[in-house]
């Protein structure tokens, strides 16, 4: 029989190439472990309370409806702020009433989305003046066509 092998003659795969060093993340102090368990327990209790509260309110369906309504209201508020007001028929009626009250020799003219009244006989002069301004603007621009 052969003599028993000594640890020095052990195969290479049994001897680690580097020393084992335990992970510092796994080595918690007793206090850290206790705190982690307590936090986990308290979170579990809190989640249980929230589940009971949600069930009392009607469950997840009711909560989802409340979230949907809140998001819809927020979207409508943003839309109202961002979008220009769309005119209704009432504003058009008000303009027509104002037309009846204005001197019939005046004509309603729109320039850059602003409506204003000009004398009826001055409308052609206004158009000529507007055309002259346009010609001046075009002559100042360098058009390389």
PDB file of C-alpha atoms in Angstrom:
ATOM      1  CA  UNK A   1       0.000   0.000   0.000  1.00  0.00           C
ATOM      2  CA  UNK A   2       1.068   3.477  -0.703  1.00  0.00           C
ATOM      3  CA  UNK A   3       1.522   5.983   2.078  1.00  0.00           C
ATOM      4  CA  UNK A   4      -1.218   8.632   2.569  1.00  0.00           C
ATOM      5  CA  UNK A   5      -0.677  11.819   0.691  1.00  0.00           C
ATOM      6  CA  UNK A   6       0.420  14.832   2.566  1.00  0.00           C
ATOM      7  CA  UNK A   7      -1.220  18.254   1.998  1.00  0.00           C
ATOM      8  CA  UNK A   8       1.912  19.360   0.175  1.00  0.00           C
ATOM      9  CA  UNK A   9       1.429  16.703  -2.459  1.00  0.00           C
ATOM     10  CA  UNK A  10      -2.276  17.494  -3.005  1.00  0.00           C
ATOM     11  CA  UNK A  11      -3.447  18.049  -6.588  1.00  0.00           C
ATOM     12  CA  UNK A  12      -3.284  21.613  -7.920  1.00  0.00           C
ATOM     13  CA  UNK A  13      -7.063  21.987  -8.217  1.00  0.00           C
ATOM     14  CA  UNK A  14      -7.457  21.475  -4.478  1.00  0.00           C
ATOM     15  CA  UNK A  15      -5.115  24.314  -3.607  1.00  0.00           C
ATOM     16  CA  UNK A  16      -6.633  27.744  -4.205  1.00  0.00           C
ATOM     17  CA  UNK A  17      -4.435  30.161  -6.130  1.00  0.00           C
ATOM     18  CA  UNK A  18      -5.462  33.072  -3.952  1.00  0.00           C
ATOM     19  CA  UNK A  19      -6.557  33.337  -0.395  1.00  0.00           C
ATOM     20  CA  UNK A  20     -10.261  33.485   0.339  1.00  0.00           C
ATOM     21  CA  UNK A  21     -11.392  36.902   1.488  1.00  0.00           C
ATOM     22  CA  UNK A  22     -15.009  37.200   2.602  1.00  0.00           C
ATOM     23  CA  UNK A  23     -17.086  39.961   1.035  1.00  0.00           C
ATOM     24  CA  UNK A  24     -17.467  42.973   3.309  1.00  0.00           C
ATOM     25  CA  UNK A  25     -21.037  43.369   2.032  1.00  0.00           C
ATOM     26  CA  UNK A  26     -22.007  39.993   3.408  1.00  0.00           C
ATOM     27  CA  UNK A  27     -20.399  40.626   6.765  1.00  0.00           C
ATOM     28  CA  UNK A  28     -22.864  42.774   8.615  1.00  0.00           C
ATOM     29  CA  UNK A  29     -22.682  43.635  12.190  1.00  0.00           C
ATOM     30  CA  UNK A  30     -25.371  42.352  14.480  1.00  0.00           C
ATOM     31  CA  UNK A  31     -26.906  45.835  14.706  1.00  0.00           C
ATOM     32  CA  UNK A  32     -27.032  46.242  10.901  1.00  0.00           C
ATOM     33  CA  UNK A  33     -28.759  42.886  10.522  1.00  0.00           C
ATOM     34  CA  UNK A  34     -31.286  43.808  13.206  1.00  0.00           C
ATOM     35  CA  UNK A  35     -31.976  47.175  11.543  1.00  0.00           C
ATOM     36  CA  UNK A  36     -32.436  45.565   8.125  1.00  0.00           C
ATOM     37  CA  UNK A  37     -34.911  43.014   9.515  1.00  0.00           C
ATOM     38  CA  UNK A  38     -36.835  45.695  11.385  1.00  0.00           C
ATOM     39  CA  UNK A  39     -37.050  47.892   8.255  1.00  0.00           C
ATOM     40  CA  UNK A  40     -38.254  44.922   6.214  1.00  0.00           C
ATOM     41  CA  UNK A  41     -40.921  44.141   8.821  1.00  0.00           C
ATOM     42  CA  UNK A  42     -42.107  47.754   8.999  1.00  0.00           C
ATOM     43  CA  UNK A  43     -42.292  47.977   5.198  1.00  0.00           C
ATOM     44  CA  UNK A  44     -44.354  44.785   5.142  1.00  0.00           C
ATOM     45  CA  UNK A  45     -46.747  46.233   7.750  1.00  0.00           C
ATOM     46  CA  UNK A  46     -47.021  49.506   5.804  1.00  0.00           C
ATOM     47  CA  UNK A  47     -47.785  47.655   2.549  1.00  0.00           C
ATOM     48  CA  UNK A  48     -50.456  45.660   4.391  1.00  0.00           C
ATOM     49  CA  UNK A  49     -52.065  48.897   5.605  1.00  0.00           C
ATOM     50  CA  UNK A  50     -52.010  50.349   2.096  1.00  0.00           C
ATOM     51  CA  UNK A  51     -53.611  47.182   0.716  1.00  0.00           C
ATOM     52  CA  UNK A  52     -56.402  47.388   3.306  1.00  0.00           C
ATOM     53  CA  UNK A  53     -56.937  51.088   2.578  1.00  0.00           C
ATOM     54  CA  UNK A  54     -57.105  50.437  -1.152  1.00  0.00           C
ATOM     55  CA  UNK A  55     -59.549  47.569  -0.647  1.00  0.00           C
ATOM     56  CA  UNK A  56     -61.741  49.838   1.503  1.00  0.00           C
ATOM     57  CA  UNK A  57     -61.762  52.474  -1.253  1.00  0.00           C
ATOM     58  CA  UNK A  58     -62.923  49.990  -3.831  1.00  0.00           C
ATOM     59  CA  UNK A  59     -59.739  48.304  -4.884  1.00  0.00           C
ATOM     60  CA  UNK A  60     -57.299  48.944  -7.667  1.00  0.00           C
ATOM     61  CA  UNK A  61     -60.014  49.731 -10.207  1.00  0.00           C
ATOM     62  CA  UNK A  62     -61.168  52.753  -8.228  1.00  0.00           C
ATOM     63  CA  UNK A  63     -57.585  53.895  -7.689  1.00  0.00           C
ATOM     64  CA  UNK A  64     -56.816  53.551 -11.392  1.00  0.00           C
ATOM     65  CA  UNK A  65     -59.920  55.591 -12.198  1.00  0.00           C
ATOM     66  CA  UNK A  66     -58.815  58.326  -9.799  1.00  0.00           C
ATOM     67  CA  UNK A  67     -55.354  58.406 -11.382  1.00  0.00           C
ATOM     68  CA  UNK A  68     -56.899  58.522 -14.866  1.00  0.00           C
ATOM     69  CA  UNK A  69     -59.226  61.396 -13.937  1.00  0.00           C
ATOM     70  CA  UNK A  70     -56.344  63.344 -12.370  1.00  0.00           C
ATOM     71  CA  UNK A  71     -54.178  62.873 -15.471  1.00  0.00           C
ATOM     72  CA  UNK A  72     -57.066  63.842 -17.741  1.00  0.00           C
ATOM     73  CA  UNK A  73     -57.663  67.067 -15.775  1.00  0.00           C
ATOM     74  CA  UNK A  74     -53.944  67.880 -15.879  1.00  0.00           C
ATOM     75  CA  UNK A  75     -53.912  67.264 -19.648  1.00  0.00           C
ATOM     76  CA  UNK A  76     -56.952  69.523 -20.146  1.00  0.00           C
ATOM     77  CA  UNK A  77     -55.338  72.316 -18.102  1.00  0.00           C
ATOM     78  CA  UNK A  78     -52.157  72.075 -20.170  1.00  0.00           C
ATOM     79  CA  UNK A  79     -54.196  72.057 -23.368  1.00  0.00           C
ATOM     80  CA  UNK A  80     -56.119  75.157 -22.284  1.00  0.00           C
ATOM     81  CA  UNK A  81     -52.880  76.968 -21.535  1.00  0.00           C
ATOM     82  CA  UNK A  82     -51.151  75.916 -24.745  1.00  0.00           C
ATOM     83  CA  UNK A  83     -53.920  76.126 -27.319  1.00  0.00           C
ATOM     84  CA  UNK A  84     -55.385  79.424 -28.485  1.00  0.00           C
ATOM     85  CA  UNK A  85     -59.018  79.974 -27.774  1.00  0.00           C
ATOM     86  CA  UNK A  86     -61.313  78.752 -30.510  1.00  0.00           C
ATOM     87  CA  UNK A  87     -64.037  81.219 -31.313  1.00  0.00           C
ATOM     88  CA  UNK A  88     -67.663  80.341 -30.838  1.00  0.00           C
ATOM     89  CA  UNK A  89     -70.664  81.724 -32.638  1.00  0.00           C
ATOM     90  CA  UNK A  90     -71.227  84.239 -29.833  1.00  0.00           C
ATOM     91  CA  UNK A  91     -68.124  86.258 -30.721  1.00  0.00           C
ATOM     92  CA  UNK A  92     -69.248  86.435 -34.348  1.00  0.00           C
ATOM     93  CA  UNK A  93     -72.649  87.712 -33.254  1.00  0.00           C
ATOM     94  CA  UNK A  94     -70.970  90.374 -31.122  1.00  0.00           C
ATOM     95  CA  UNK A  95     -68.929  91.535 -34.131  1.00  0.00           C
ATOM     96  CA  UNK A  96     -72.085  91.684 -36.260  1.00  0.00           C
ATOM     97  CA  UNK A  97     -73.811  93.773 -33.585  1.00  0.00           C
ATOM     98  CA  UNK A  98     -70.839  96.133 -33.513  1.00  0.00           C
ATOM     99  CA  UNK A  99     -71.044  96.454 -37.297  1.00  0.00           C
ATOM    100  CA  UNK A 100     -74.620  97.662 -36.997  1.00  0.00           C
ATOM    101  CA  UNK A 101     -73.562 100.349 -34.523  1.00  0.00           C
ATOM    102  CA  UNK A 102     -70.606 101.649 -36.574  1.00  0.00           C
ATOM    103  CA  UNK A 103     -70.789 104.443 -39.114  1.00  0.00           C
ATOM    104  CA  UNK A 104     -71.746 102.906 -42.498  1.00  0.00           C
ATOM    105  CA  UNK A 105     -69.002 104.882 -44.256  1.00  0.00           C
ATOM    106  CA  UNK A 106     -66.358 102.806 -42.419  1.00  0.00           C
ATOM    107  CA  UNK A 107     -65.079  99.438 -43.594  1.00  0.00           C
ATOM    108  CA  UNK A 108     -63.701  96.631 -41.448  1.00  0.00           C
ATOM    109  CA  UNK A 109     -60.095  95.746 -42.335  1.00  0.00           C
ATOM    110  CA  UNK A 110     -57.841  93.017 -40.938  1.00  0.00           C
ATOM    111  CA  UNK A 111     -54.112  93.612 -40.725  1.00  0.00           C
ATOM    112  CA  UNK A 112     -51.918  91.049 -38.944  1.00  0.00           C
ATOM    113  CA  UNK A 113     -54.957  89.474 -37.261  1.00  0.00           C
ATOM    114  CA  UNK A 114     -56.054  92.822 -35.790  1.00  0.00           C
ATOM    115  CA  UNK A 115     -59.387  94.127 -37.023  1.00  0.00           C
ATOM    116  CA  UNK A 116     -59.870  97.869 -37.261  1.00  0.00           C
ATOM    117  CA  UNK A 117     -62.139 100.347 -39.006  1.00  0.00           C
ATOM    118  CA  UNK A 118     -61.008 102.605 -41.850  1.00  0.00           C
ATOM    119  CA  UNK A 119     -63.054 105.136 -43.793  1.00  0.00           C
ATOM    120  CA  UNK A 120     -64.824 103.576 -46.770  1.00  0.00           C
ATOM    121  CA  UNK A 121     -63.275 105.903 -49.312  1.00  0.00           C
ATOM    122  CA  UNK A 122     -59.836 105.443 -47.702  1.00  0.00           C
ATOM    123  CA  UNK A 123     -59.812 101.704 -48.208  1.00  0.00           C
ATOM    124  CA  UNK A 124     -58.256 101.954 -51.656  1.00  0.00           C
ATOM    125  CA  UNK A 125     -55.652 104.347 -50.270  1.00  0.00           C
ATOM    126  CA  UNK A 126     -54.966 101.867 -47.497  1.00  0.00           C
ATOM    127  CA  UNK A 127     -54.441  99.056 -50.010  1.00  0.00           C
ATOM    128  CA  UNK A 128     -52.118 101.253 -52.079  1.00  0.00           C
ATOM    129  CA  UNK A 129     -50.136 102.143 -48.949  1.00  0.00           C
ATOM    130  CA  UNK A 130     -49.950  98.470 -47.945  1.00  0.00           C
ATOM    131  CA  UNK A 131     -48.786  97.534 -51.452  1.00  0.00           C
ATOM    132  CA  UNK A 132     -46.117 100.257 -51.344  1.00  0.00           C
ATOM    133  CA  UNK A 133     -44.854  98.895 -47.999  1.00  0.00           C
ATOM    134  CA  UNK A 134     -44.673  95.432 -49.527  1.00  0.00           C
ATOM    135  CA  UNK A 135     -42.756  96.723 -52.546  1.00  0.00           C
ATOM    136  CA  UNK A 136     -40.290  98.557 -50.258  1.00  0.00           C
ATOM    137  CA  UNK A 137     -39.782  95.408 -48.224  1.00  0.00           C
ATOM    138  CA  UNK A 138     -39.169  93.295 -51.318  1.00  0.00           C
ATOM    139  CA  UNK A 139     -36.752  95.848 -52.763  1.00  0.00           C
ATOM    140  CA  UNK A 140     -34.743  95.833 -49.521  1.00  0.00           C
ATOM    141  CA  UNK A 141     -34.484  92.050 -49.566  1.00  0.00           C
ATOM    142  CA  UNK A 142     -31.781  90.538 -51.726  1.00  0.00           C
ATOM    143  CA  UNK A 143     -33.589  88.074 -53.963  1.00  0.00           C
ATOM    144  CA  UNK A 144     -31.233  85.811 -55.889  1.00  0.00           C
ATOM    145  CA  UNK A 145     -33.641  83.778 -57.969  1.00  0.00           C
TER     146      UNK A 145
END
